[in-house]
GROMACS .gro file of C-alpha atoms in nm:
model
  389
    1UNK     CA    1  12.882   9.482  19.383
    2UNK     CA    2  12.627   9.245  19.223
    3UNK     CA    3  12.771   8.963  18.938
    4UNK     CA    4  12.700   9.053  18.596
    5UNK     CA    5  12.355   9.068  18.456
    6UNK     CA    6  12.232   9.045  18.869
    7UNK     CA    7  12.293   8.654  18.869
    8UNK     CA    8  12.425   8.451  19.167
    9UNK     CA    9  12.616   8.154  19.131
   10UNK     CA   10  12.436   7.915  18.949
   11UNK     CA   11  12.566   7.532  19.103
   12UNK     CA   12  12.495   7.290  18.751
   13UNK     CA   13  12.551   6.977  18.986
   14UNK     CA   14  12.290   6.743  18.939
   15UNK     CA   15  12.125   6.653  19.252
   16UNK     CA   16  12.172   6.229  19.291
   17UNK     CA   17  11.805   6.250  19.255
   18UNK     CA   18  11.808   6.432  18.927
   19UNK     CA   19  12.073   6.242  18.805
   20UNK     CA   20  11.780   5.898  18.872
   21UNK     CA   21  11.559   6.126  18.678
   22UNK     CA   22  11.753   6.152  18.402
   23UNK     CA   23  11.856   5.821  18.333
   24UNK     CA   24  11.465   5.697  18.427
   25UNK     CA   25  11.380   5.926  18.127
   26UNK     CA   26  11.667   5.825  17.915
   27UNK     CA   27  11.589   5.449  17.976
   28UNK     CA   28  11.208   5.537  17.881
   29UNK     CA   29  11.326   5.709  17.551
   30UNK     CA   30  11.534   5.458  17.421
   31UNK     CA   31  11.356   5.152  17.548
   32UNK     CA   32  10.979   5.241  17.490
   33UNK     CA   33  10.949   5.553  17.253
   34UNK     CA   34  11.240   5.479  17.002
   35UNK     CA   35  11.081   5.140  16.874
   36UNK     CA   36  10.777   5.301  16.799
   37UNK     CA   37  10.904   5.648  16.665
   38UNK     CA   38  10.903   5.549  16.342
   39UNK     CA   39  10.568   5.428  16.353
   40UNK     CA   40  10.385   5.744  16.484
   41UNK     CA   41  10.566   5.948  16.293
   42UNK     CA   42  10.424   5.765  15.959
   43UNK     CA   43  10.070   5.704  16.042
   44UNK     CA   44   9.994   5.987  16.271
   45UNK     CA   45   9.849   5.792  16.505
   46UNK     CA   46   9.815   5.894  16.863
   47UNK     CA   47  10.051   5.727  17.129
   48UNK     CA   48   9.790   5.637  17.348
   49UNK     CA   49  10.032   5.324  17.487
   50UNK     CA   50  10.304   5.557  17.526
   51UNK     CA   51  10.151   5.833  17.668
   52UNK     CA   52   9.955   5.526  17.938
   53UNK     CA   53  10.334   5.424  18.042
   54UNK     CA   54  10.495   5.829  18.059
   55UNK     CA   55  10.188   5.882  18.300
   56UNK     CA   56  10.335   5.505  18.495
   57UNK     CA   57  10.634   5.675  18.532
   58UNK     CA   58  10.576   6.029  18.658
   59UNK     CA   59  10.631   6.213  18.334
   60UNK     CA   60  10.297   6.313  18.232
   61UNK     CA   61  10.122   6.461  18.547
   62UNK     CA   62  10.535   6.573  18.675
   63UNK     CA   63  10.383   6.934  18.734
   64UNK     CA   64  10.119   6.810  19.020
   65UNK     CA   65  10.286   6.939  19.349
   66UNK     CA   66  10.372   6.684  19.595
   67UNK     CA   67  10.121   6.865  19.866
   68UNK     CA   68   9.867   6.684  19.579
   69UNK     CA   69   9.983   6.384  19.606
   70UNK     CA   70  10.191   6.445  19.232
   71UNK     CA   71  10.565   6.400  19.185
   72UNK     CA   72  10.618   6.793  19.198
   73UNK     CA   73  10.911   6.842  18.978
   74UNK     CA   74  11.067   7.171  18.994
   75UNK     CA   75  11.184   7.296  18.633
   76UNK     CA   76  11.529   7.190  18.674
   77UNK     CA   77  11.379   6.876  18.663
   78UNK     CA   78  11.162   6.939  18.384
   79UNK     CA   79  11.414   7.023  18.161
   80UNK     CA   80  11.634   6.716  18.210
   81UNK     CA   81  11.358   6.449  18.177
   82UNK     CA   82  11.261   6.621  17.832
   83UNK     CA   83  11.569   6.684  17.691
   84UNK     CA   84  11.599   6.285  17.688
   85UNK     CA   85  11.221   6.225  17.601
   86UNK     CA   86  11.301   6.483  17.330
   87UNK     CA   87  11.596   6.261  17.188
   88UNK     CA   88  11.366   6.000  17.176
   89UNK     CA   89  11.139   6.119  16.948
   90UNK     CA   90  11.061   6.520  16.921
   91UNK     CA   91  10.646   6.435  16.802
   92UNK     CA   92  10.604   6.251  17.159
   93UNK     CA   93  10.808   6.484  17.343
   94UNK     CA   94  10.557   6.751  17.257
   95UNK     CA   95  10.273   6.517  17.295
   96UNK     CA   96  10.423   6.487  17.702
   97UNK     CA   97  10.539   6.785  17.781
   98UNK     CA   98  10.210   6.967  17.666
   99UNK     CA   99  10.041   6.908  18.007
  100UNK     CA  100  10.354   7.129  18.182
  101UNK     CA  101  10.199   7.466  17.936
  102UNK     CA  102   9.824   7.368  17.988
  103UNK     CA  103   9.901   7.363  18.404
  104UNK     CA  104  10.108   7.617  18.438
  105UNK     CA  105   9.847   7.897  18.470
  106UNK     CA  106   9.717   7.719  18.697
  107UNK     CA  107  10.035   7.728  18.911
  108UNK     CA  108  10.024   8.133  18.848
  109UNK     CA  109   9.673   8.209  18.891
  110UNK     CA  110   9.461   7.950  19.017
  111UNK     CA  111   9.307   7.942  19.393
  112UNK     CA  112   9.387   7.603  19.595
  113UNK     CA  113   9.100   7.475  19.543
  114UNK     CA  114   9.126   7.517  19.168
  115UNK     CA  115   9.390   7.353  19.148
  116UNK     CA  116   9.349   7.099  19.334
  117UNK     CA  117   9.002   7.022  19.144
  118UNK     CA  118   9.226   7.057  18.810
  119UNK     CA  119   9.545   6.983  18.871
  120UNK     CA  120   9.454   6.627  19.059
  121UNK     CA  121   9.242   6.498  18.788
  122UNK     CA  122   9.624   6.428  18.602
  123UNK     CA  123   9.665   6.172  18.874
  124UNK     CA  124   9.397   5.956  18.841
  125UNK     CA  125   9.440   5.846  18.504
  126UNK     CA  126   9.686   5.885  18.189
  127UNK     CA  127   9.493   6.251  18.102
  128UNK     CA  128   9.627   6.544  17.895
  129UNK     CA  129   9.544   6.881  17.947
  130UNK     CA  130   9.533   7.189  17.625
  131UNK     CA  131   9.668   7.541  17.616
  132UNK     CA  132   9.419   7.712  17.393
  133UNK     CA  133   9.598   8.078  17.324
  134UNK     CA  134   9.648   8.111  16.888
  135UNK     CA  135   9.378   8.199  16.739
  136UNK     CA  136   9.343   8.161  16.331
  137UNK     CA  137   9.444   8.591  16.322
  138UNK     CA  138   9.610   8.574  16.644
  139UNK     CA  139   9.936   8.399  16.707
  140UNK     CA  140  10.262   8.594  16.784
  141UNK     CA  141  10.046   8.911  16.851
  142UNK     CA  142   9.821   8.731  17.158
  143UNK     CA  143   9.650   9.110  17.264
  144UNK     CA  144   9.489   9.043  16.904
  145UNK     CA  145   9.274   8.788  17.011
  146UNK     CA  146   8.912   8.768  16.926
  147UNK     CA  147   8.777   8.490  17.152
  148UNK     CA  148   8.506   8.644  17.372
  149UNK     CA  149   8.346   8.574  17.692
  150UNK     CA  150   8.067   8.742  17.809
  151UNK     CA  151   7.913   8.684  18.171
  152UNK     CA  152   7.560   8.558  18.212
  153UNK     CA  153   7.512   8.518  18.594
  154UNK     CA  154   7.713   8.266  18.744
  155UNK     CA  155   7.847   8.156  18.355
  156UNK     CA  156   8.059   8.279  18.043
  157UNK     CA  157   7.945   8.223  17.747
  158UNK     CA  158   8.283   8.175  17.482
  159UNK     CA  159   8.236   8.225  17.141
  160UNK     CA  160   8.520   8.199  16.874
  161UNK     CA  161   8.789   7.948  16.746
  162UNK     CA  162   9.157   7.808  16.886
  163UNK     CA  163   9.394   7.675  16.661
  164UNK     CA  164   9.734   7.493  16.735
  165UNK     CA  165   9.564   7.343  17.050
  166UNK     CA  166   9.811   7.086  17.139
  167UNK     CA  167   9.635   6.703  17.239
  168UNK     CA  168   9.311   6.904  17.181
  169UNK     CA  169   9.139   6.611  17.056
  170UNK     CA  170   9.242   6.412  17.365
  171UNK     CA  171   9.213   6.659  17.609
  172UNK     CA  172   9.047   6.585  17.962
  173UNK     CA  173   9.072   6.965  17.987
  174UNK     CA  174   9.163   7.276  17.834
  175UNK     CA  175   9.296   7.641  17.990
  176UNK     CA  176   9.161   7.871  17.741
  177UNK     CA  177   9.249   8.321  17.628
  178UNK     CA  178   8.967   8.460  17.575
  179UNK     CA  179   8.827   8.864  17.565
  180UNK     CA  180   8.586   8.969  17.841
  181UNK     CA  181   8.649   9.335  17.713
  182UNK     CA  182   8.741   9.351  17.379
  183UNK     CA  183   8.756   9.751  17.430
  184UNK     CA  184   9.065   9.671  17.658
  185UNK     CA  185   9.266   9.525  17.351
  186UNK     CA  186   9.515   9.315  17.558
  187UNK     CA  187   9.413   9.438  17.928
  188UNK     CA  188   9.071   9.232  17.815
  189UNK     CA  189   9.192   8.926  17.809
  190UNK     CA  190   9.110   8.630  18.083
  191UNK     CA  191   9.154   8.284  18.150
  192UNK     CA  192   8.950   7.986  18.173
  193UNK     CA  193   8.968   7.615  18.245
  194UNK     CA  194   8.701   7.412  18.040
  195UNK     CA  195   8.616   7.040  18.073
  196UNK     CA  196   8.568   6.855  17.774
  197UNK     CA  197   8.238   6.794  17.794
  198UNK     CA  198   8.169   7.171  17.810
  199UNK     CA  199   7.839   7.251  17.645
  200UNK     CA  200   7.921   7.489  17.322
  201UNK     CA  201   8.272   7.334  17.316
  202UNK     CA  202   8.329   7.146  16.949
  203UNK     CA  203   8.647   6.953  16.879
  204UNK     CA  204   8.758   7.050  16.537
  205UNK     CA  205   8.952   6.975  16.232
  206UNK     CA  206   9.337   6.750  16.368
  207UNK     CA  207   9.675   6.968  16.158
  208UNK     CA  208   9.839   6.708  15.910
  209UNK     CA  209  10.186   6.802  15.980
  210UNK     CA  210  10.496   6.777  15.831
  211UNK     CA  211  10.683   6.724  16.176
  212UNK     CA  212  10.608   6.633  16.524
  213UNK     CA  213  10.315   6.358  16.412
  214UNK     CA  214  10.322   6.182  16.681
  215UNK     CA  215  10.186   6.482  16.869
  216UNK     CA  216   9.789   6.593  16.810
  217UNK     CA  217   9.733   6.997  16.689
  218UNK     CA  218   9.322   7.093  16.648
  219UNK     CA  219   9.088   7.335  16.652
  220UNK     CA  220   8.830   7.441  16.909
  221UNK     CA  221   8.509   7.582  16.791
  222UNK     CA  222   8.339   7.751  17.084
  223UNK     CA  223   7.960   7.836  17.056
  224UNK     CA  224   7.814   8.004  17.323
  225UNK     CA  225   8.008   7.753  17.577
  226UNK     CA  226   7.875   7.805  17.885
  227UNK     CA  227   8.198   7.799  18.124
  228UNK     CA  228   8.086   7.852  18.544
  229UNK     CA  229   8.224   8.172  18.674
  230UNK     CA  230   8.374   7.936  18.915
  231UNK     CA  231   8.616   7.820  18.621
  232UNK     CA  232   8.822   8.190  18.554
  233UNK     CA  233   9.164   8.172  18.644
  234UNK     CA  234   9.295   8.507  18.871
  235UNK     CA  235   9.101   8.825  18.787
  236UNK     CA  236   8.895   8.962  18.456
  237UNK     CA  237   9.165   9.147  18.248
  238UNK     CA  238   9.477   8.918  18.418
  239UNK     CA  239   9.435   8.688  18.125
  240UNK     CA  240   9.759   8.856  17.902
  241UNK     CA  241   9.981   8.847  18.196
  242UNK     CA  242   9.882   8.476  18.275
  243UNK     CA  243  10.021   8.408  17.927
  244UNK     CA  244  10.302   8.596  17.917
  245UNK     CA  245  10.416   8.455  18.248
  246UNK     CA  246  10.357   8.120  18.170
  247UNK     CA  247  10.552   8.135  17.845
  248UNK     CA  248  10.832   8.264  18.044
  249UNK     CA  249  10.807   7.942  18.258
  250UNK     CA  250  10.764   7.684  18.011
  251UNK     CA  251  11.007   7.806  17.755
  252UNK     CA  252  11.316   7.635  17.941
  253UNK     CA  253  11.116   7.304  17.857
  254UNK     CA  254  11.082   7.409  17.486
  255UNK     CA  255  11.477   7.487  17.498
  256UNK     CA  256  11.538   7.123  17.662
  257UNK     CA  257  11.340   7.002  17.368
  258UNK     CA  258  11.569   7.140  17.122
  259UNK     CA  259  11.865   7.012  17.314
  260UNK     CA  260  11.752   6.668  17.312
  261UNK     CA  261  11.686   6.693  16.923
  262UNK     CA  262  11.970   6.843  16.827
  263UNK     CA  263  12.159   6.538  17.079
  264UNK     CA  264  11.990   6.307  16.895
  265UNK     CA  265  12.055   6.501  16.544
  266UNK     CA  266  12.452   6.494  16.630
  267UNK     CA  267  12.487   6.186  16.738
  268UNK     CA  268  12.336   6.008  16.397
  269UNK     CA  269  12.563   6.264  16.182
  270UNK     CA  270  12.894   6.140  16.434
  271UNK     CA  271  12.853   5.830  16.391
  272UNK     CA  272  12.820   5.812  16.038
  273UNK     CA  273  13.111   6.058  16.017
  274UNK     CA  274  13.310   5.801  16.199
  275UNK     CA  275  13.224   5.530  15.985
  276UNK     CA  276  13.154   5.643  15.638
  277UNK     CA  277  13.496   5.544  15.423
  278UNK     CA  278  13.571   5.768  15.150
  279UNK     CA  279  13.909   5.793  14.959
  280UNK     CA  280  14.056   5.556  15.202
  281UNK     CA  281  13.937   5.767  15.517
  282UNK     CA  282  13.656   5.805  15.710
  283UNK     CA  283  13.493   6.131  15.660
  284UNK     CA  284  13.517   6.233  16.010
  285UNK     CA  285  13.907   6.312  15.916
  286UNK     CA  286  13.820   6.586  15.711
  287UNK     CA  287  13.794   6.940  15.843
  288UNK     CA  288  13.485   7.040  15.675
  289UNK     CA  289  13.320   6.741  15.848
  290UNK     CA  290  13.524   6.747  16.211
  291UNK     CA  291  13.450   7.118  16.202
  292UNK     CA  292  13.082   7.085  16.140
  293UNK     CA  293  13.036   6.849  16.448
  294UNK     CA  294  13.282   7.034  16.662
  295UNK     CA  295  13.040   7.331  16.627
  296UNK     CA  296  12.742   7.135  16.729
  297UNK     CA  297  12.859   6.979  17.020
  298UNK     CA  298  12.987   7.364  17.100
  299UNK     CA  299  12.625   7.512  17.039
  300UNK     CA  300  12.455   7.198  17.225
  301UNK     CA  301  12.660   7.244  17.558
  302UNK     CA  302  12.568   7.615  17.516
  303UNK     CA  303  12.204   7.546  17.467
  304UNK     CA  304  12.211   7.337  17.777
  305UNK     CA  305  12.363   7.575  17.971
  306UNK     CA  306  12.148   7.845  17.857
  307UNK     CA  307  11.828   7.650  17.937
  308UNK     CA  308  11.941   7.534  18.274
  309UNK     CA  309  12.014   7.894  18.369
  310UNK     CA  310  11.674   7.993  18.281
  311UNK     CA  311  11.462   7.658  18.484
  312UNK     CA  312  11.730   7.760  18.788
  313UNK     CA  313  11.600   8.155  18.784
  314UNK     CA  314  11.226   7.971  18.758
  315UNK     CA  315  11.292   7.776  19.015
  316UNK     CA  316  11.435   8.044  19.203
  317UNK     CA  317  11.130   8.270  19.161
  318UNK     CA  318  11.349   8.475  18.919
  319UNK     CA  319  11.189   8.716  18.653
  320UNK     CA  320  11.365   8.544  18.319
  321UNK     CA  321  11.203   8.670  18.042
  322UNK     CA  322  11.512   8.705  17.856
  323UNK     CA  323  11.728   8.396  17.954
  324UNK     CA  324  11.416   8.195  17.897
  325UNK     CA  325  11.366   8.369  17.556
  326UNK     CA  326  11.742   8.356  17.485
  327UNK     CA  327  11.701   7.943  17.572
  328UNK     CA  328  11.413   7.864  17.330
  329UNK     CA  329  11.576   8.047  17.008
  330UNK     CA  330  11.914   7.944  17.092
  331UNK     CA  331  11.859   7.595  17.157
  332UNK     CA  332  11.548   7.547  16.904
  333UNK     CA  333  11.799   7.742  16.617
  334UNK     CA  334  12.070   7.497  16.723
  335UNK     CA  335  11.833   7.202  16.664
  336UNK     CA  336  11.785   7.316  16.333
  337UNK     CA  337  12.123   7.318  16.259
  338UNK     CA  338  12.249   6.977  16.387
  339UNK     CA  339  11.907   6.836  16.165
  340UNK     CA  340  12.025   7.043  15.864
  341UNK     CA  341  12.370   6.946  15.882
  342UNK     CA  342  12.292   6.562  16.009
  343UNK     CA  343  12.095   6.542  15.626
  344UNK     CA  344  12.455   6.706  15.439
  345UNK     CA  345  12.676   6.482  15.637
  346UNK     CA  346  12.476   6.167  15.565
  347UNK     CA  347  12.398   6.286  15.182
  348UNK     CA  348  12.165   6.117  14.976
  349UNK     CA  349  12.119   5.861  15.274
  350UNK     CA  350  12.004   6.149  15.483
  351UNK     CA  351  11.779   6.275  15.217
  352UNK     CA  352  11.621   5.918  15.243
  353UNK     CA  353  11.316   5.800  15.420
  354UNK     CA  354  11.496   5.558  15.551
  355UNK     CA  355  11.736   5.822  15.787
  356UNK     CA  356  11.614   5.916  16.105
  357UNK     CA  357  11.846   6.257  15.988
  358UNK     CA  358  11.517   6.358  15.760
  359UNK     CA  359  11.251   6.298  16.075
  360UNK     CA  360  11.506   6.540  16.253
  361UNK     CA  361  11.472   6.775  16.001
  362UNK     CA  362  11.111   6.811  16.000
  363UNK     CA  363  11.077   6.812  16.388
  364UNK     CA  364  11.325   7.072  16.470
  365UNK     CA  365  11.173   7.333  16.176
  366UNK     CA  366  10.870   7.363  16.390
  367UNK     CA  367  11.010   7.395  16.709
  368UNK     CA  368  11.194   7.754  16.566
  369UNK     CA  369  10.798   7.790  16.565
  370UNK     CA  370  10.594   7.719  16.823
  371UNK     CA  371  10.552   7.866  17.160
  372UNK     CA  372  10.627   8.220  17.006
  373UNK     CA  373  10.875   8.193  16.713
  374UNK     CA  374  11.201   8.237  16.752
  375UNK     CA  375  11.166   8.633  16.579
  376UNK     CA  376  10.934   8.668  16.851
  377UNK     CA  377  11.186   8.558  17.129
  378UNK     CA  378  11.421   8.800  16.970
  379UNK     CA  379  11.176   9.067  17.028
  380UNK     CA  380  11.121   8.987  17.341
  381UNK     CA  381  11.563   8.963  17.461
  382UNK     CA  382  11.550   9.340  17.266
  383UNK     CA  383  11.292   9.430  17.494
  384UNK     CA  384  11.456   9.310  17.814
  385UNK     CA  385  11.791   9.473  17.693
  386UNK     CA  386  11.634   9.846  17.585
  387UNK     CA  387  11.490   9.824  17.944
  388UNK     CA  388  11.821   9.764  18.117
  389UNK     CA  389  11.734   9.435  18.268
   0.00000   0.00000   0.00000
């Protein structure tokens, strides 16, 4: 007889290697992105000196396989370097962790020579990559897209417009959705890498955000952009697929995001808990405080668990559509709820500019968002569960 839900035994041992990686990426959050969190987050500004020193230490091309010469972190590893880069600040985590959703169709779809021409470019320099999916009238509902590319000889011309493009602005490259049979509705859908200096390619207007500012959001205008045939990822028509499977992939990183916010979200709200005197106490000794933060540090060891499970059936080659799905809104929803309650617990402190509680609370409300929101991901475990799997 099979364990429940078709599972194995799932070791959660940290390999002594892992357990380096962690506390690299731990040392790297508190030491270099914490002192300049605040910073970013007020002015906007990209951080090009943090994003020079994540790429020093491995972080930023972590998804180049080490046949390429890259580190070759498995998604176990993923998710416990950015659950830590996460706590450190969640604008720069997204900023980082971007290049792991731009690659990954690569990984699914690409020849070896594609990605070797793509994937070792990350090595040479601090570079970024984009995933260009959303569209202005496309975002949860990605068949909908309207991007097209039509084949002229050994090119594609792309016409149409990306929004939500993630380091688009600083983008060495970009893997982009488009239609090369709009009849097809979904089935029509392909997928291209573009270098920046593309011809028809046109950098557009940056998102001013309410969260996440230290990371960079644009539009892409394309206009007739002549991309070589040589540059389509897998077959006409895989495009859909592509996306879908590397959602499932990079959603465990999106949990471990949440994780590391809602760590970081907890902590602030503990600590003031234990510390905050009122009628002769500290708060923490009342049970509609201690309650509070026993249910957080509940929901985050459940969020870890849950997105470990679903990098260990990645890196198993393990369809996980719905633990990866069950992750992401778990973990993101938990996030949410450690930044919500972090701003109650801390009062009209936390309600101040000056609290790192209110930062948390605008970076965890868009990670309920992005990377299909969290409705969607409970679409997609309903799914999974009407089909038996």
């Amino acid at each position: 007889m099979s364990p429940p839900f078709g599972l194995t035994m799932l070791d959660l041992t940290l390999s002594p290697d892992q357990l380096t990686l962690q506390e690299r990426a731990h040392a790297f959050a508190e030491t270099v992105i914490r002192p300049v969190s605040r910073h970013h987050d007020t002015t906007g500004e990209w951080p090009e000196a943090v994003v020079r020193q994540a790429w020093e230490q491995g972080f930023l091309q972590a998804a180049v396989p080490k046949e390429l010469g890259g580190p070759g972190h498995s998604q176990m590893d993923e998710v416990v370097v950015n659950e830590e880069i996460a706590w450190g600040c969640a604008g720069m985590y997204t900023t980082i962790s971007a290049n792991t959703l731009a690659t990954a169709p690569l990984h699914i779809a690409g020849s070896p020579e594609q990605r070797k021409r793509w994937l070792t470019r990350l090595l040479e320099a601090p570079r970024v990559a984009a995933f260009a999916l959303s569209e202005p009238e496309a975002g949860s509902d990605a068949g909908a897209v309207t991007c097209t590319a039509v084949r002229r000889g050994d090119v594609y011309l792309l016409n149409g417009t990306k929004c939500y493009v993630t380091g688009g602005a600083y983008a060495d490259y970009y893997t982009v959705f488009a239609k090369t049979d709009p009849g097809k509705g979904a089935r029509g859908l392909s997928t291209f890498v573009l270098a920046r200096d593309t011809p028809g390619l046109r950098i557009g207007k940056a998102m001013d955000k309410v969260g996440h500012r230290a990371s960079n959001q644009v539009l892409l205008h394309f206009e007739d952009a002549e991309v070589p045939s040589a540059n389509l990822l897998g077959a006409e028509g895989a495009g859909f697929g592509i996306a879908m499977k590397t959602l499932d992939q990079t959603r465990a990183v999106v949990a471990a995001g949440g994780v590391g916010l809602a760590r970081a979200a907890y902590e602030l709200a503990l600590e003031h808990a234990k510390t905050r005197v009122q009628f002769g106490q500290p708060i923490f000794a009342n049970q509609a405080v201690s309650f509070v933060l026993a249910d957080l540090a509940t929901h985050i060891e459940a969020s870890r668990l849950l997105t470990w499970q679903a990098a260990w059936m990645t890196d198993q080659g393990m369809r996980n559509s719905k633990q990866s799905a069950m992750a992401k809104a778990f973990a993101t929803d938990t996030a949410m709820e450690a930044a919500l309650q972090a701003v109650q617990i801390l009062g009209g402190h936390g309600y101040s500019r000056d609290s790192l509680a209110e930062k948390f609370f605008r970076d965890a409300k868009l990670m309920q968002i992005y990377e299909g929101t969290n409705q969607i991901q409970r679409l997609v475990i309903a799914k999974e569960i009407q089909q038996g799997r």
